[in-house]
Amino acid sequence: MPRRNPRRHGSAWTPWLYLLPALVVLGGLLVYPIYQLGLISFLEYTQAQVSGGEPTTFQGLGNYGTLFSDPQFRQVLLATVLFAAACVVATLAVGCALAVLLTRIRALPRLALMLAALGAWATPAVTGSTVWVFLFDPDYGPVNRVLGLGDLSWTYGRYSAFALVLFEVVWCSFPFVMVTVYAGIKAIPSEVLEAAALDGASQWRIWRSVTAPMLRPILVVVTIQSIIWDFKVFTQIYVMTGGGGIAGQNLVLNVYAYQKAFASSQYSLGSAIGVVMLLILLTVTLVYLRLLRRQGEEL
């Protein structure tokens, strides 16, 4: 009867022992808060319960029923999905275009572009949002003067305010896409790109038929990251539109949850919105990964 090799048996647990500290930290920082978020979403938890004036009661799915029967929540959910989709598409387009540009320019301009982009990426969201509000200010901002727009207020209209926030979100998000995609392009063998160019393919055709397929695993990562970041935008909307715009016309789910939980002290409804956002992001990520698996892509 063959004897078990104790070294081989012990080596199976070795990776988990190395991962154990990280798993403990992640459990404390992620699992427990998500558990508390889900628990509060099933309770009647307002300022009265927080102060101890009334007992906490179990509501089941009552908070979710209240949420989905609210026309404003459905409107905010649709606006969040459309705004996040526009931000993701714009961020990927700008980031990929500049990544290709980095491979076409000389060392000094490339260094200047990367430093400028990383500076935008490192700028705190509050600072960047405040600067963008000043640049587009109808009285003192230089953008309206250069474009000859007079006293146009970008934050007054719903769509112009969303567009202004989109510009700022793309400005602070594209460096991650640019640097990541640029690194992926540099890892592609130059012989492959040269062969495509010798066959008469245009730059757009090379990107679409050669570069993009080879970069698909990297594009998956930056796309999922962009979806997560842009879907839960809070600071830019809150700062640039004054908490959600006139009469809440520029609300997104994160700001809406903040208003419900802290401005209205309806902590259970705010938690329910957080759970809905978490489920939407998990669903989008899993569906995207499953589609790639069907296409035979390895991540």
PDB file of C-alpha atoms in Angstrom:
ATOM      1  CA  MET A   1       0.000   0.000   0.000  1.00  0.00           C
ATOM      2  CA  PRO A   2       1.564   3.309  -1.035  1.00  0.00           C
ATOM      3  CA  ARG A   3       2.325   5.693   1.775  1.00  0.00           C
ATOM      4  CA  ARG A   4       1.235   9.313   1.667  1.00  0.00           C
ATOM      5  CA  ASN A   5       3.965  11.813   1.312  1.00  0.00           C
ATOM      6  CA  PRO A   6       3.650  14.166   4.309  1.00  0.00           C
ATOM      7  CA  ARG A   7       5.532  16.924   2.494  1.00  0.00           C
ATOM      8  CA  ARG A   8       3.168  16.768  -0.468  1.00  0.00           C
ATOM      9  CA  HIS A   9       0.137  16.747   1.840  1.00  0.00           C
ATOM     10  CA  GLY A  10       1.411  19.744   3.746  1.00  0.00           C
ATOM     11  CA  SER A  11       2.240  21.710   0.622  1.00  0.00           C
ATOM     12  CA  ALA A  12      -1.440  21.729  -0.386  1.00  0.00           C
ATOM     13  CA  TRP A  13      -2.214  23.984   2.582  1.00  0.00           C
ATOM     14  CA  THR A  14       0.831  26.198   2.218  1.00  0.00           C
ATOM     15  CA  PRO A  15      -0.743  28.720  -0.214  1.00  0.00           C
ATOM     16  CA  TRP A  16      -3.766  29.106   2.070  1.00  0.00           C
ATOM     17  CA  LEU A  17      -1.513  29.783   5.039  1.00  0.00           C
ATOM     18  CA  TYR A  18       0.126  32.605   3.102  1.00  0.00           C
ATOM     19  CA  LEU A  19      -3.275  33.966   2.097  1.00  0.00           C
ATOM     20  CA  LEU A  20      -4.766  33.674   5.587  1.00  0.00           C
ATOM     21  CA  PRO A  21      -3.734  37.173   6.830  1.00  0.00           C
ATOM     22  CA  ALA A  22      -5.142  38.810   3.695  1.00  0.00           C
ATOM     23  CA  LEU A  23      -8.363  36.770   3.984  1.00  0.00           C
ATOM     24  CA  VAL A  24      -8.780  37.849   7.598  1.00  0.00           C
ATOM     25  CA  VAL A  25      -8.329  41.512   6.667  1.00  0.00           C
ATOM     26  CA  LEU A  26     -10.741  41.209   3.725  1.00  0.00           C
ATOM     27  CA  GLY A  27     -13.250  39.477   5.957  1.00  0.00           C
ATOM     28  CA  GLY A  28     -13.156  42.341   8.406  1.00  0.00           C
ATOM     29  CA  LEU A  29     -13.208  45.084   5.797  1.00  0.00           C
ATOM     30  CA  LEU A  30     -15.666  43.577   3.302  1.00  0.00           C
ATOM     31  CA  VAL A  31     -17.663  40.611   4.552  1.00  0.00           C
ATOM     32  CA  TYR A  32     -18.778  42.047   7.890  1.00  0.00           C
ATOM     33  CA  PRO A  33     -19.833  45.481   6.511  1.00  0.00           C
ATOM     34  CA  ILE A  34     -21.772  43.768   3.697  1.00  0.00           C
ATOM     35  CA  TYR A  35     -23.471  41.574   6.300  1.00  0.00           C
ATOM     36  CA  GLN A  36     -24.439  44.631   8.356  1.00  0.00           C
ATOM     37  CA  LEU A  37     -25.649  46.426   5.232  1.00  0.00           C
ATOM     38  CA  GLY A  38     -27.899  43.513   4.306  1.00  0.00           C
ATOM     39  CA  LEU A  39     -29.158  43.129   7.880  1.00  0.00           C
ATOM     40  CA  ILE A  40     -30.159  46.783   8.249  1.00  0.00           C
ATOM     41  CA  SER A  41     -31.956  46.654   4.890  1.00  0.00           C
ATOM     42  CA  PHE A  42     -34.391  44.107   6.384  1.00  0.00           C
ATOM     43  CA  LEU A  43     -35.114  46.183   9.498  1.00  0.00           C
ATOM     44  CA  GLU A  44     -37.072  49.288  10.381  1.00  0.00           C
ATOM     45  CA  TYR A  45     -34.076  51.425  11.274  1.00  0.00           C
ATOM     46  CA  THR A  46     -34.502  55.185  11.473  1.00  0.00           C
ATOM     47  CA  GLN A  47     -33.350  57.887  13.884  1.00  0.00           C
ATOM     48  CA  ALA A  48     -35.962  56.707  16.377  1.00  0.00           C
ATOM     49  CA  GLN A  49     -34.347  53.262  16.528  1.00  0.00           C
ATOM     50  CA  VAL A  50     -30.835  54.714  16.640  1.00  0.00           C
ATOM     51  CA  SER A  51     -31.686  56.921  19.624  1.00  0.00           C
ATOM     52  CA  GLY A  52     -33.484  54.067  21.379  1.00  0.00           C
ATOM     53  CA  GLY A  53     -36.890  55.762  21.327  1.00  0.00           C
ATOM     54  CA  GLU A  54     -38.521  52.880  19.431  1.00  0.00           C
ATOM     55  CA  PRO A  55     -37.646  49.192  19.134  1.00  0.00           C
ATOM     56  CA  THR A  56     -36.096  47.819  15.949  1.00  0.00           C
ATOM     57  CA  THR A  57     -38.561  45.689  14.000  1.00  0.00           C
ATOM     58  CA  PHE A  58     -38.044  43.180  11.214  1.00  0.00           C
ATOM     59  CA  GLN A  59     -39.547  44.349   7.904  1.00  0.00           C
ATOM     60  CA  GLY A  60     -38.519  41.523   5.590  1.00  0.00           C
ATOM     61  CA  LEU A  61     -38.674  42.755   2.017  1.00  0.00           C
ATOM     62  CA  GLY A  62     -40.768  45.753   3.006  1.00  0.00           C
ATOM     63  CA  ASN A  63     -37.969  48.258   2.486  1.00  0.00           C
ATOM     64  CA  TYR A  64     -37.285  46.866  -0.986  1.00  0.00           C
ATOM     65  CA  GLY A  65     -40.991  47.038  -1.821  1.00  0.00           C
ATOM     66  CA  THR A  66     -41.071  50.680  -0.732  1.00  0.00           C
ATOM     67  CA  LEU A  67     -37.974  51.356  -2.763  1.00  0.00           C
ATOM     68  CA  PHE A  68     -39.116  49.824  -6.044  1.00  0.00           C
ATOM     69  CA  SER A  69     -42.578  51.377  -5.758  1.00  0.00           C
ATOM     70  CA  ASP A  70     -40.970  54.828  -5.548  1.00  0.00           C
ATOM     71  CA  PRO A  71     -40.968  56.514  -9.001  1.00  0.00           C
ATOM     72  CA  GLN A  72     -37.977  58.645  -8.030  1.00  0.00           C
ATOM     73  CA  PHE A  73     -35.888  55.548  -7.269  1.00  0.00           C
ATOM     74  CA  ARG A  74     -36.650  54.058 -10.681  1.00  0.00           C
ATOM     75  CA  GLN A  75     -35.770  57.359 -12.348  1.00  0.00           C
ATOM     76  CA  VAL A  76     -32.496  57.619 -10.403  1.00  0.00           C
ATOM     77  CA  LEU A  77     -31.643  53.992 -11.212  1.00  0.00           C
ATOM     78  CA  LEU A  78     -32.121  54.587 -14.946  1.00  0.00           C
ATOM     79  CA  ALA A  79     -30.107  57.815 -14.817  1.00  0.00           C
ATOM     80  CA  THR A  80     -27.300  56.020 -12.956  1.00  0.00           C
ATOM     81  CA  VAL A  81     -27.119  53.199 -15.505  1.00  0.00           C
ATOM     82  CA  LEU A  82     -27.062  55.568 -18.488  1.00  0.00           C
ATOM     83  CA  PHE A  83     -24.566  57.940 -16.881  1.00  0.00           C
ATOM     84  CA  ALA A  84     -22.235  55.105 -15.858  1.00  0.00           C
ATOM     85  CA  ALA A  85     -22.419  53.564 -19.335  1.00  0.00           C
ATOM     86  CA  ALA A  86     -21.521  56.896 -20.960  1.00  0.00           C
ATOM     87  CA  CYS A  87     -18.604  57.368 -18.550  1.00  0.00           C
ATOM     88  CA  VAL A  88     -17.273  53.847 -19.188  1.00  0.00           C
ATOM     89  CA  VAL A  89     -17.435  54.202 -22.979  1.00  0.00           C
ATOM     90  CA  ALA A  90     -15.829  57.652 -22.934  1.00  0.00           C
ATOM     91  CA  THR A  91     -13.112  56.593 -20.487  1.00  0.00           C
ATOM     92  CA  LEU A  92     -12.192  53.514 -22.520  1.00  0.00           C
ATOM     93  CA  ALA A  93     -12.193  55.491 -25.779  1.00  0.00           C
ATOM     94  CA  VAL A  94      -9.950  58.263 -24.436  1.00  0.00           C
ATOM     95  CA  GLY A  95      -7.669  55.880 -22.532  1.00  0.00           C
ATOM     96  CA  CYS A  96      -7.163  53.480 -25.459  1.00  0.00           C
ATOM     97  CA  ALA A  97      -6.637  56.322 -27.943  1.00  0.00           C
ATOM     98  CA  LEU A  98      -3.968  57.918 -25.757  1.00  0.00           C
ATOM     99  CA  ALA A  99      -2.347  54.524 -25.131  1.00  0.00           C
ATOM    100  CA  VAL A 100      -1.935  54.092 -28.876  1.00  0.00           C
ATOM    101  CA  LEU A 101      -0.646  57.667 -29.109  1.00  0.00           C
ATOM    102  CA  LEU A 102       2.025  56.860 -26.507  1.00  0.00           C
ATOM    103  CA  THR A 103       3.405  54.200 -28.818  1.00  0.00           C
ATOM    104  CA  ARG A 104       3.665  56.705 -31.685  1.00  0.00           C
ATOM    105  CA  ILE A 105       5.431  59.665 -30.065  1.00  0.00           C
ATOM    106  CA  ARG A 106       8.999  60.226 -28.893  1.00  0.00           C
ATOM    107  CA  ALA A 107      10.306  59.658 -25.376  1.00  0.00           C
ATOM    108  CA  LEU A 108      10.089  63.248 -24.094  1.00  0.00           C
ATOM    109  CA  PRO A 109       6.484  63.966 -25.201  1.00  0.00           C
ATOM    110  CA  ARG A 110       5.524  60.492 -23.957  1.00  0.00           C
ATOM    111  CA  LEU A 111       6.990  61.230 -20.548  1.00  0.00           C
ATOM    112  CA  ALA A 112       5.207  64.605 -20.387  1.00  0.00           C
ATOM    113  CA  LEU A 113       1.864  63.030 -21.318  1.00  0.00           C
ATOM    114  CA  MET A 114       2.229  60.251 -18.755  1.00  0.00           C
ATOM    115  CA  LEU A 115       3.192  62.680 -15.981  1.00  0.00           C
ATOM    116  CA  ALA A 116       0.229  64.923 -16.807  1.00  0.00           C
ATOM    117  CA  ALA A 117      -2.131  61.946 -16.871  1.00  0.00           C
ATOM    118  CA  LEU A 118      -0.833  60.532 -13.612  1.00  0.00           C
ATOM    119  CA  GLY A 119      -1.201  63.969 -12.058  1.00  0.00           C
ATOM    120  CA  ALA A 120      -4.879  63.977 -13.021  1.00  0.00           C
ATOM    121  CA  TRP A 121      -5.253  60.453 -11.644  1.00  0.00           C
ATOM    122  CA  ALA A 122      -3.607  61.364  -8.329  1.00  0.00           C
ATOM    123  CA  THR A 123      -5.730  64.484  -7.801  1.00  0.00           C
ATOM    124  CA  PRO A 124      -8.318  63.974  -5.021  1.00  0.00           C
ATOM    125  CA  ALA A 125     -11.884  63.828  -6.278  1.00  0.00           C
ATOM    126  CA  VAL A 126     -12.987  66.815  -4.180  1.00  0.00           C
ATOM    127  CA  THR A 127     -10.125  68.963  -5.470  1.00  0.00           C
ATOM    128  CA  GLY A 128     -10.630  67.952  -9.087  1.00  0.00           C
ATOM    129  CA  SER A 129     -14.381  68.551  -8.906  1.00  0.00           C
ATOM    130  CA  THR A 130     -13.886  72.004  -7.371  1.00  0.00           C
ATOM    131  CA  VAL A 131     -11.395  72.970 -10.090  1.00  0.00           C
ATOM    132  CA  TRP A 132     -13.743  71.823 -12.847  1.00  0.00           C
ATOM    133  CA  VAL A 133     -16.638  73.800 -11.339  1.00  0.00           C
ATOM    134  CA  PHE A 134     -14.421  76.907 -11.353  1.00  0.00           C
ATOM    135  CA  LEU A 135     -13.301  76.319 -14.962  1.00  0.00           C
ATOM    136  CA  PHE A 136     -16.931  76.196 -16.127  1.00  0.00           C
ATOM    137  CA  ASP A 137     -18.222  78.902 -13.795  1.00  0.00           C
ATOM    138  CA  PRO A 138     -20.556  81.263 -15.720  1.00  0.00           C
ATOM    139  CA  ASP A 139     -19.059  84.395 -14.091  1.00  0.00           C
ATOM    140  CA  TYR A 140     -15.351  83.704 -13.565  1.00  0.00           C
ATOM    141  CA  GLY A 141     -14.596  80.496 -15.466  1.00  0.00           C
ATOM    142  CA  PRO A 142     -12.281  80.711 -18.489  1.00  0.00           C
ATOM    143  CA  VAL A 143     -14.078  78.025 -20.542  1.00  0.00           C
ATOM    144  CA  ASN A 144     -17.193  80.102 -21.244  1.00  0.00           C
ATOM    145  CA  ARG A 145     -15.019  83.079 -22.228  1.00  0.00           C
ATOM    146  CA  VAL A 146     -12.885  81.040 -24.617  1.00  0.00           C
ATOM    147  CA  LEU A 147     -15.914  79.357 -26.202  1.00  0.00           C
ATOM    148  CA  GLY A 148     -17.964  82.549 -26.260  1.00  0.00           C
ATOM    149  CA  LEU A 149     -20.824  81.024 -24.239  1.00  0.00           C
ATOM    150  CA  GLY A 150     -21.478  84.111 -22.127  1.00  0.00           C
ATOM    151  CA  ASP A 151     -23.091  83.405 -18.763  1.00  0.00           C
ATOM    152  CA  LEU A 152     -24.166  79.836 -19.560  1.00  0.00           C
ATOM    153  CA  SER A 153     -24.562  77.857 -16.335  1.00  0.00           C
ATOM    154  CA  TRP A 154     -23.490  74.271 -16.952  1.00  0.00           C
ATOM    155  CA  THR A 155     -24.902  73.039 -13.665  1.00  0.00           C
ATOM    156  CA  TYR A 156     -28.379  74.529 -14.212  1.00  0.00           C
ATOM    157  CA  GLY A 157     -29.583  72.161 -16.921  1.00  0.00           C
ATOM    158  CA  ARG A 158     -29.861  68.451 -16.244  1.00  0.00           C
ATOM    159  CA  TYR A 159     -27.989  67.197 -19.299  1.00  0.00           C
ATOM    160  CA  SER A 160     -25.320  69.900 -19.250  1.00  0.00           C
ATOM    161  CA  ALA A 161     -24.636  69.152 -15.571  1.00  0.00           C
ATOM    162  CA  PHE A 162     -24.332  65.433 -16.297  1.00  0.00           C
ATOM    163  CA  ALA A 163     -22.014  66.260 -19.220  1.00  0.00           C
ATOM    164  CA  LEU A 164     -19.826  68.427 -16.991  1.00  0.00           C
ATOM    165  CA  VAL A 165     -19.544  65.653 -14.397  1.00  0.00           C
ATOM    166  CA  LEU A 166     -18.801  63.161 -17.177  1.00  0.00           C
ATOM    167  CA  PHE A 167     -15.886  65.308 -18.364  1.00  0.00           C
ATOM    168  CA  GLU A 168     -14.429  65.333 -14.859  1.00  0.00           C
ATOM    169  CA  VAL A 169     -14.948  61.596 -14.328  1.00  0.00           C
ATOM    170  CA  VAL A 170     -13.227  60.793 -17.631  1.00  0.00           C
ATOM    171  CA  TRP A 171     -10.412  63.239 -16.818  1.00  0.00           C
ATOM    172  CA  CYS A 172      -9.587  61.483 -13.553  1.00  0.00           C
ATOM    173  CA  SER A 173     -10.244  57.922 -14.828  1.00  0.00           C
ATOM    174  CA  PHE A 174      -8.600  57.648 -18.248  1.00  0.00           C
ATOM    175  CA  PRO A 175      -4.976  57.506 -16.904  1.00  0.00           C
ATOM    176  CA  PHE A 176      -5.602  54.037 -15.426  1.00  0.00           C
ATOM    177  CA  VAL A 177      -6.888  52.775 -18.782  1.00  0.00           C
ATOM    178  CA  MET A 178      -4.125  54.535 -20.704  1.00  0.00           C
ATOM    179  CA  VAL A 179      -1.243  53.167 -18.629  1.00  0.00           C
ATOM    180  CA  THR A 180      -2.687  49.644 -18.443  1.00  0.00           C
ATOM    181  CA  VAL A 181      -3.447  49.392 -22.154  1.00  0.00           C
ATOM    182  CA  TYR A 182      -0.093  50.957 -23.051  1.00  0.00           C
ATOM    183  CA  ALA A 183       1.696  48.292 -21.009  1.00  0.00           C
ATOM    184  CA  GLY A 184      -0.329  45.623 -22.820  1.00  0.00           C
ATOM    185  CA  ILE A 185       0.525  47.059 -26.235  1.00  0.00           C
ATOM    186  CA  LYS A 186       4.231  47.114 -25.417  1.00  0.00           C
ATOM    187  CA  ALA A 187       3.997  43.424 -24.480  1.00  0.00           C
ATOM    188  CA  ILE A 188       2.694  42.509 -27.970  1.00  0.00           C
ATOM    189  CA  PRO A 189       5.513  41.244 -30.220  1.00  0.00           C
ATOM    190  CA  SER A 190       6.439  43.982 -32.676  1.00  0.00           C
ATOM    191  CA  GLU A 191       6.686  41.410 -35.476  1.00  0.00           C
ATOM    192  CA  VAL A 192       2.914  40.864 -35.313  1.00  0.00           C
ATOM    193  CA  LEU A 193       2.110  44.555 -35.773  1.00  0.00           C
ATOM    194  CA  GLU A 194       4.742  44.952 -38.484  1.00  0.00           C
ATOM    195  CA  ALA A 195       3.322  41.990 -40.400  1.00  0.00           C
ATOM    196  CA  ALA A 196      -0.155  43.515 -40.286  1.00  0.00           C
ATOM    197  CA  ALA A 197       1.221  46.852 -41.524  1.00  0.00           C
ATOM    198  CA  LEU A 198       3.097  45.142 -44.376  1.00  0.00           C
ATOM    199  CA  ASP A 199      -0.152  43.450 -45.427  1.00  0.00           C
ATOM    200  CA  GLY A 200      -1.609  46.908 -45.986  1.00  0.00           C
ATOM    201  CA  ALA A 201      -3.809  47.136 -42.885  1.00  0.00           C
ATOM    202  CA  SER A 202      -4.642  50.642 -41.684  1.00  0.00           C
ATOM    203  CA  GLN A 203      -3.970  51.722 -38.100  1.00  0.00           C
ATOM    204  CA  TRP A 204      -7.650  51.332 -37.246  1.00  0.00           C
ATOM    205  CA  ARG A 205      -7.738  47.864 -38.809  1.00  0.00           C
ATOM    206  CA  ILE A 206      -4.584  46.852 -36.906  1.00  0.00           C
ATOM    207  CA  TRP A 207      -6.177  47.973 -33.649  1.00  0.00           C
ATOM    208  CA  ARG A 208      -9.518  46.296 -34.344  1.00  0.00           C
ATOM    209  CA  SER A 209      -8.263  43.004 -35.775  1.00  0.00           C
ATOM    210  CA  VAL A 210      -4.871  42.502 -34.102  1.00  0.00           C
ATOM    211  CA  THR A 211      -4.237  44.680 -31.069  1.00  0.00           C
ATOM    212  CA  ALA A 212      -7.670  44.647 -29.424  1.00  0.00           C
ATOM    213  CA  PRO A 213      -8.114  40.829 -29.555  1.00  0.00           C
ATOM    214  CA  MET A 214      -4.681  40.320 -28.025  1.00  0.00           C
ATOM    215  CA  LEU A 215      -5.473  42.892 -25.345  1.00  0.00           C
ATOM    216  CA  ARG A 216      -8.877  41.429 -24.523  1.00  0.00           C
ATOM    217  CA  PRO A 217      -7.941  40.140 -21.037  1.00  0.00           C
ATOM    218  CA  ILE A 218      -6.558  43.577 -20.154  1.00  0.00           C
ATOM    219  CA  LEU A 219      -9.584  45.321 -21.638  1.00  0.00           C
ATOM    220  CA  VAL A 220     -11.823  43.092 -19.519  1.00  0.00           C
ATOM    221  CA  VAL A 221     -10.047  44.221 -16.355  1.00  0.00           C
ATOM    222  CA  VAL A 222     -10.187  47.942 -17.153  1.00  0.00           C
ATOM    223  CA  THR A 223     -13.815  47.676 -18.293  1.00  0.00           C
ATOM    224  CA  ILE A 224     -14.950  45.967 -15.103  1.00  0.00           C
ATOM    225  CA  GLN A 225     -12.977  48.424 -12.986  1.00  0.00           C
ATOM    226  CA  SER A 226     -14.493  51.356 -14.889  1.00  0.00           C
ATOM    227  CA  ILE A 227     -18.019  49.974 -14.466  1.00  0.00           C
ATOM    228  CA  ILE A 228     -17.533  49.610 -10.724  1.00  0.00           C
ATOM    229  CA  TRP A 229     -15.977  53.059 -10.319  1.00  0.00           C
ATOM    230  CA  ASP A 230     -18.419  54.937 -12.542  1.00  0.00           C
ATOM    231  CA  PHE A 231     -21.549  53.193 -11.250  1.00  0.00           C
ATOM    232  CA  LYS A 232     -20.824  54.309  -7.696  1.00  0.00           C
ATOM    233  CA  VAL A 233     -19.734  57.880  -8.433  1.00  0.00           C
ATOM    234  CA  PHE A 234     -20.516  60.097  -5.463  1.00  0.00           C
ATOM    235  CA  THR A 235     -18.036  62.912  -4.880  1.00  0.00           C
ATOM    236  CA  GLN A 236     -18.165  64.426  -8.360  1.00  0.00           C
ATOM    237  CA  ILE A 237     -21.977  64.537  -8.446  1.00  0.00           C
ATOM    238  CA  TYR A 238     -22.266  65.798  -4.888  1.00  0.00           C
ATOM    239  CA  VAL A 239     -19.678  68.564  -5.246  1.00  0.00           C
ATOM    240  CA  MET A 240     -20.333  69.716  -8.806  1.00  0.00           C
ATOM    241  CA  THR A 241     -24.151  69.709  -8.702  1.00  0.00           C
ATOM    242  CA  GLY A 242     -24.583  70.780  -5.096  1.00  0.00           C
ATOM    243  CA  GLY A 243     -25.875  67.469  -3.783  1.00  0.00           C
ATOM    244  CA  GLY A 244     -27.779  66.221  -6.809  1.00  0.00           C
ATOM    245  CA  GLY A 245     -28.776  69.231  -8.862  1.00  0.00           C
ATOM    246  CA  ILE A 246     -31.888  71.382  -8.859  1.00  0.00           C
ATOM    247  CA  ALA A 247     -34.832  69.363  -7.470  1.00  0.00           C
ATOM    248  CA  GLY A 248     -32.656  66.250  -7.577  1.00  0.00           C
ATOM    249  CA  GLN A 249     -32.394  66.232 -11.374  1.00  0.00           C
ATOM    250  CA  ASN A 250     -28.794  64.935 -11.269  1.00  0.00           C
ATOM    251  CA  LEU A 251     -29.171  62.298  -8.576  1.00  0.00           C
ATOM    252  CA  VAL A 252     -27.370  58.967  -8.929  1.00  0.00           C
ATOM    253  CA  LEU A 253     -27.807  55.958  -6.668  1.00  0.00           C
ATOM    254  CA  ASN A 254     -24.892  56.721  -4.358  1.00  0.00           C
ATOM    255  CA  VAL A 255     -26.047  60.290  -3.718  1.00  0.00           C
ATOM    256  CA  TYR A 256     -29.660  59.117  -3.441  1.00  0.00           C
ATOM    257  CA  ALA A 257     -28.637  56.530  -0.827  1.00  0.00           C
ATOM    258  CA  TYR A 258     -26.745  59.216   1.090  1.00  0.00           C
ATOM    259  CA  GLN A 259     -29.803  61.471   1.118  1.00  0.00           C
ATOM    260  CA  LYS A 260     -32.069  58.674   2.307  1.00  0.00           C
ATOM    261  CA  ALA A 261     -29.690  57.389   4.975  1.00  0.00           C
ATOM    262  CA  PHE A 262     -28.242  60.600   6.419  1.00  0.00           C
ATOM    263  CA  ALA A 263     -30.335  63.556   5.256  1.00  0.00           C
ATOM    264  CA  SER A 264     -33.665  61.776   5.935  1.00  0.00           C
ATOM    265  CA  SER A 265     -32.359  59.376   8.636  1.00  0.00           C
ATOM    266  CA  GLN A 266     -33.946  56.421   6.808  1.00  0.00           C
ATOM    267  CA  TYR A 267     -30.968  54.146   7.294  1.00  0.00           C
ATOM    268  CA  SER A 268     -32.833  50.998   6.265  1.00  0.00           C
ATOM    269  CA  LEU A 269     -33.795  52.480   2.882  1.00  0.00           C
ATOM    270  CA  GLY A 270     -30.249  53.728   2.359  1.00  0.00           C
ATOM    271  CA  SER A 271     -28.940  50.231   3.115  1.00  0.00           C
ATOM    272  CA  ALA A 272     -31.456  48.706   0.700  1.00  0.00           C
ATOM    273  CA  ILE A 273     -30.162  50.996  -2.057  1.00  0.00           C
ATOM    274  CA  GLY A 274     -26.623  49.884  -1.233  1.00  0.00           C
ATOM    275  CA  VAL A 275     -27.625  46.222  -1.520  1.00  0.00           C
ATOM    276  CA  VAL A 276     -29.295  46.874  -4.884  1.00  0.00           C
ATOM    277  CA  MET A 277     -26.130  48.549  -6.162  1.00  0.00           C
ATOM    278  CA  LEU A 278     -24.003  45.633  -4.952  1.00  0.00           C
ATOM    279  CA  LEU A 279     -26.236  43.081  -6.691  1.00  0.00           C
ATOM    280  CA  ILE A 280     -26.255  45.059  -9.945  1.00  0.00           C
ATOM    281  CA  LEU A 281     -22.450  45.285 -10.001  1.00  0.00           C
ATOM    282  CA  LEU A 282     -22.060  41.584  -9.184  1.00  0.00           C
ATOM    283  CA  THR A 283     -24.525  40.660 -11.930  1.00  0.00           C
ATOM    284  CA  VAL A 284     -22.798  42.833 -14.542  1.00  0.00           C
ATOM    285  CA  THR A 285     -19.387  41.428 -13.631  1.00  0.00           C
ATOM    286  CA  LEU A 286     -20.510  37.788 -13.650  1.00  0.00           C
ATOM    287  CA  VAL A 287     -22.398  38.136 -16.944  1.00  0.00           C
ATOM    288  CA  TYR A 288     -19.417  39.826 -18.582  1.00  0.00           C
ATOM    289  CA  LEU A 289     -17.033  37.122 -17.386  1.00  0.00           C
ATOM    290  CA  ARG A 290     -19.392  34.366 -18.498  1.00  0.00           C
ATOM    291  CA  LEU A 291     -19.634  35.801 -21.999  1.00  0.00           C
ATOM    292  CA  LEU A 292     -15.855  35.839 -22.217  1.00  0.00           C
ATOM    293  CA  ARG A 293     -15.677  32.247 -21.015  1.00  0.00           C
ATOM    294  CA  ARG A 294     -18.045  31.221 -23.785  1.00  0.00           C
ATOM    295  CA  GLN A 295     -15.702  32.855 -26.283  1.00  0.00           C
ATOM    296  CA  GLY A 296     -12.825  30.798 -24.897  1.00  0.00           C
ATOM    297  CA  GLU A 297     -10.944  33.687 -23.310  1.00  0.00           C
ATOM    298  CA  GLU A 298      -8.657  32.984 -20.370  1.00  0.00           C
ATOM    299  CA  LEU A 299      -8.341  35.676 -17.724  1.00  0.00           C
TER     300      LEU A 299
END
